[in-house]
């Protein structure tokens, strides 16, 4: 009992360390990718090709003065970034990196991940409300409208995979793709998932809640220092989560020849991460009403049709 | 159900600026919002007021030229040019032909630089970050060219009464020609990123429409007026320097929406490149400056010589009483007049559109607040 | 057994809130507490009797609670637009 | 252990929900209470319910409530007023109700826990699609009606 608990705690700690390192790497990758898209070098000075830049930045963020503005709702202002951070990390408790490397294999792993990631919206709302700032409030409003709307096509695009695998268990879903990954059967579902998930994680071109040019920084405009870095880290953790989920649901997870499973898994995830970055640095941002009509008029009907056709095909097969 | 029409929602004010990434300077817009929809807007200006018109009354004519740099700091050459043309008209001085060519080359290169900044920041306003750096890459090359001749990269203080401050070097002519050749492909690159991008179209097409009659009523000039379908350009309609010897088109839009204002400016960049090419190939030999007395005392009288700056008509209205200092200087700046229509245009659009619409106005606060 | 007592106390707290609050949204939240107390009971009996029906009904109640919250909040927003307040004691007209 | 921790959290946050003055804080404590109940569902071996609680109650209902609060009050003003002349009778009534219910609970024989375990998700899906298929459809119709009704109510024109 005690030993089991200790092993569980060790696993959780290992995941925390892994995720922190991943986030550092993702931020570095984003800066390098964006730099090369924009014909510049990006960080070059700290370490080889700026490799230690992120560590320097982390230290800087942690040492910055943590300002709590006057007239904010102090309690909520304090809790919001922590909740954002925690809800982003909670998903990793059941995310399998390979059949062995998983903290706790839940029978309803997929639903659990969708559930805890939906907690993020609360933290954005709390941050927007507590900041006592109109820009932050607008950002909070936008994030709620956006995340709630995109959750529907997100879940609908994932359901065909669940139907085909016959399970909500992520390991079972990966093993169901032994012969062929679901992306070949569900190409539309994959695209729908990636679009809706990018919107869920506030990635550009769907980064309306923080829209730097309109809302300055949206919900996190009043945050600084370590609280700001929590929002920032959570954003990248979420990005890794959606890509990992996409790899598990559609790309066959860790399955692949020759290389060890974990390597295959990470290759697939980082490939998707690169696609998301590519999109971010290429497209302008949508407007909030266009974003909503895109969700309700295009994504939702497509997801419903995909769902229906997959269901019919499974029944008639 | 009819009763529901009377339902009210909470309206609130949002102060956009003066510290805001998308107001392009210290402009403050007081927005009245109903949710995300703008129901009213008041621009609040004056944060950068320096009293240039008053200062000018206590300076010799040649001393005023550096101040004109600081009006529209993104295209100092146009401000320089408009002022020296006005003084020359007042004093009856004719610059040598080589100076006229150099002025046109510089003004048009500066128009390119200015439009590049506009294109970059406009795409940034819409959330597309990458075109911004592409535009700045080309702008850097233009600034290098300017630095080669004038020694500075932003406020050039280059035009002189009766000519220009320095002659063009052979290196400059070679580099400028090479740049123009390269630039034509670059414009195609920007257009590939934006012009037909569905998100870009959704954000700009039919957004912030300015009808032709409204545009005239508010006294708009420059690309904003031409985007509304009225082809008016000082370079063609009231030619100065050597513009009457060059062949170029005046692009105009049809609808007057944000996309038209974008398209007009992008096409203008191509035209400017054409103008620079022609002027470079036709550059005559000769002096670049006529002799002008150091203490210039124009005869009593008044003059006005408008110039087409990247933003529209910039003009200096000068009154001389025969002394070495002007009696009165009134500056007509395009950004100021163009901005006046903002509260009319953005009513009914969303907060995000405010940024897009203001972006297509291409205002420079140095000009508005003088 | 403890869970039944727990849900009973929870129901009581919710009831107290629903009786004493004036703000319509606060009343709605108190009602959510009461609904949750009922759900907890159902889940407990489902577990205790190894009968899935309890869980099925919890699902139905959650769905009904969602519908209730949506309609209730829409009405509250409309009330606020009309009266600029949502105190139930002051909104006494049935028709406006 | 875990059960008592969750129970205490639940009771405390529930009390705060009905007594706090700032309605935004009330809603946040309601979220804590709902999280505790989700934890109790896991404890009762109903993980599906726990996750549904998370997704629907927190992801949808509570977000809606917070949204409504943001739309109907200004930040950190308009504190709630609890009707003082009602609170003591209400408290009495609630206590009486709880005591009565406890009494009747005492008199009712509760069945002992049957050790039989079932697959919560599989059985739940089966039940929804066989015995409870009609109520299931009715609930989906209810949700649709609520959706349309809410849009009709909240529309401005």
PDB file of N, CA and C in Angstrom, chain B residues 118 122 191 194-197 200-207 227 256-265 267 360:
ATOM      1  N   UNK B 118       3.608  50.435 -42.900  1.00  0.00           N
ATOM      2  CA  UNK B 118       2.161  50.329 -42.753  1.00  0.00           C
ATOM      3  C   UNK B 118       1.713  48.889 -42.962  1.00  0.00           C
ATOM      4  N   UNK B 122       0.010  46.750 -40.145  1.00  0.00           N
ATOM      5  CA  UNK B 122      -1.395  46.398 -40.389  1.00  0.00           C
ATOM      6  C   UNK B 122      -1.589  44.889 -40.269  1.00  0.00           C
ATOM      7  N   UNK B 191       1.989  39.771 -51.070  1.00  0.00           N
ATOM      8  CA  UNK B 191       0.626  39.520 -51.540  1.00  0.00           C
ATOM      9  C   UNK B 191       0.266  38.051 -51.410  1.00  0.00           C
ATOM     10  N   UNK B 194      -0.944  37.529 -47.912  1.00  0.00           N
ATOM     11  CA  UNK B 194      -2.146  38.192 -47.415  1.00  0.00           C
ATOM     12  C   UNK B 194      -3.301  38.258 -48.406  1.00  0.00           C
ATOM     13  N   UNK B 195      -3.056  38.760 -49.622  1.00  0.00           N
ATOM     14  CA  UNK B 195      -4.148  39.242 -50.462  1.00  0.00           C
ATOM     15  C   UNK B 195      -5.326  38.281 -50.577  1.00  0.00           C
ATOM     16  N   UNK B 196      -5.048  36.996 -50.831  1.00  0.00           N
ATOM     17  CA  UNK B 196      -6.170  36.075 -51.020  1.00  0.00           C
ATOM     18  C   UNK B 196      -6.367  35.153 -49.818  1.00  0.00           C
ATOM     19  N   UNK B 197      -5.706  35.439 -48.719  1.00  0.00           N
ATOM     20  CA  UNK B 197      -5.866  34.604 -47.533  1.00  0.00           C
ATOM     21  C   UNK B 197      -7.297  34.721 -46.999  1.00  0.00           C
ATOM     22  N   UNK B 200      -7.721  36.759 -43.889  1.00  0.00           N
ATOM     23  CA  UNK B 200      -7.466  38.175 -44.155  1.00  0.00           C
ATOM     24  C   UNK B 200      -8.661  38.799 -44.869  1.00  0.00           C
ATOM     25  N   UNK B 201      -9.201  38.084 -45.849  1.00  0.00           N
ATOM     26  CA  UNK B 201     -10.372  38.604 -46.561  1.00  0.00           C
ATOM     27  C   UNK B 201     -11.543  38.779 -45.610  1.00  0.00           C
ATOM     28  N   UNK B 202     -11.736  37.782 -44.731  1.00  0.00           N
ATOM     29  CA  UNK B 202     -12.858  37.886 -43.794  1.00  0.00           C
ATOM     30  C   UNK B 202     -12.700  39.091 -42.878  1.00  0.00           C
ATOM     31  N   UNK B 203     -11.462  39.408 -42.542  1.00  0.00           N
ATOM     32  CA  UNK B 203     -11.246  40.514 -41.629  1.00  0.00           C
ATOM     33  C   UNK B 203     -11.316  41.877 -42.304  1.00  0.00           C
ATOM     34  N   UNK B 204     -11.107  41.938 -43.644  1.00  0.00           N
ATOM     35  CA  UNK B 204     -11.007  43.246 -44.284  1.00  0.00           C
ATOM     36  C   UNK B 204     -12.112  43.523 -45.290  1.00  0.00           C
ATOM     37  N   UNK B 205     -12.575  42.513 -46.011  1.00  0.00           N
ATOM     38  CA  UNK B 205     -13.584  42.764 -47.046  1.00  0.00           C
ATOM     39  C   UNK B 205     -14.862  43.312 -46.411  1.00  0.00           C
ATOM     40  N   UNK B 206     -15.346  44.413 -46.951  1.00  0.00           N
ATOM     41  CA  UNK B 206     -16.596  45.042 -46.499  1.00  0.00           C
ATOM     42  C   UNK B 206     -16.556  45.469 -45.038  1.00  0.00           C
ATOM     43  N   UNK B 207     -15.364  45.634 -44.503  1.00  0.00           N
ATOM     44  CA  UNK B 207     -15.233  46.129 -43.129  1.00  0.00           C
ATOM     45  C   UNK B 207     -14.847  47.603 -43.195  1.00  0.00           C
ATOM     46  N   UNK B 227      -9.108  54.794 -52.182  1.00  0.00           N
ATOM     47  CA  UNK B 227      -9.758  53.507 -51.958  1.00  0.00           C
ATOM     48  C   UNK B 227     -11.262  53.627 -52.084  1.00  0.00           C
ATOM     49  N   UNK B 256     -14.229  51.016 -50.928  1.00  0.00           N
ATOM     50  CA  UNK B 256     -13.832  51.863 -49.816  1.00  0.00           C
ATOM     51  C   UNK B 256     -13.748  51.107 -48.511  1.00  0.00           C
ATOM     52  N   UNK B 257     -13.595  49.778 -48.558  1.00  0.00           N
ATOM     53  CA  UNK B 257     -13.457  49.006 -47.328  1.00  0.00           C
ATOM     54  C   UNK B 257     -11.978  48.847 -46.988  1.00  0.00           C
ATOM     55  N   UNK B 258     -11.730  48.126 -45.905  1.00  0.00           N
ATOM     56  CA  UNK B 258     -10.342  47.954 -45.476  1.00  0.00           C
ATOM     57  C   UNK B 258      -9.513  47.265 -46.544  1.00  0.00           C
ATOM     58  N   UNK B 259     -10.114  46.305 -47.232  1.00  0.00           N
ATOM     59  CA  UNK B 259      -9.358  45.575 -48.234  1.00  0.00           C
ATOM     60  C   UNK B 259      -8.947  46.502 -49.364  1.00  0.00           C
ATOM     61  N   UNK B 260      -9.842  47.418 -49.763  1.00  0.00           N
ATOM     62  CA  UNK B 260      -9.498  48.365 -50.828  1.00  0.00           C
ATOM     63  C   UNK B 260      -8.342  49.251 -50.401  1.00  0.00           C
ATOM     64  N   UNK B 261      -8.377  49.697 -49.159  1.00  0.00           N
ATOM     65  CA  UNK B 261      -7.288  50.561 -48.704  1.00  0.00           C
ATOM     66  C   UNK B 261      -5.975  49.793 -48.691  1.00  0.00           C
ATOM     67  N   UNK B 262      -6.065  48.507 -48.332  1.00  0.00           N
ATOM     68  CA  UNK B 262      -4.874  47.663 -48.398  1.00  0.00           C
ATOM     69  C   UNK B 262      -4.401  47.537 -49.835  1.00  0.00           C
ATOM     70  N   UNK B 263      -5.337  47.216 -50.740  1.00  0.00           N
ATOM     71  CA  UNK B 263      -4.945  46.948 -52.127  1.00  0.00           C
ATOM     72  C   UNK B 263      -4.371  48.192 -52.778  1.00  0.00           C
ATOM     73  N   UNK B 264      -4.977  49.372 -52.476  1.00  0.00           N
ATOM     74  CA  UNK B 264      -4.482  50.607 -53.071  1.00  0.00           C
ATOM     75  C   UNK B 264      -3.037  50.835 -52.659  1.00  0.00           C
ATOM     76  N   UNK B 265      -2.747  50.613 -51.397  1.00  0.00           N
ATOM     77  CA  UNK B 265      -1.380  50.884 -50.945  1.00  0.00           C
ATOM     78  C   UNK B 265      -0.394  49.885 -51.536  1.00  0.00           C
ATOM     79  N   UNK B 267      -0.669  48.364 -54.394  1.00  0.00           N
ATOM     80  CA  UNK B 267      -0.437  48.703 -55.800  1.00  0.00           C
ATOM     81  C   UNK B 267       0.391  49.973 -55.912  1.00  0.00           C
ATOM     82  N   UNK B 360      -5.870  50.600 -41.236  1.00  0.00           N
ATOM     83  CA  UNK B 360      -5.890  51.029 -42.630  1.00  0.00           C
ATOM     84  C   UNK B 360      -5.877  52.549 -42.750  1.00  0.00           C
TER      85      UNK B 360
END
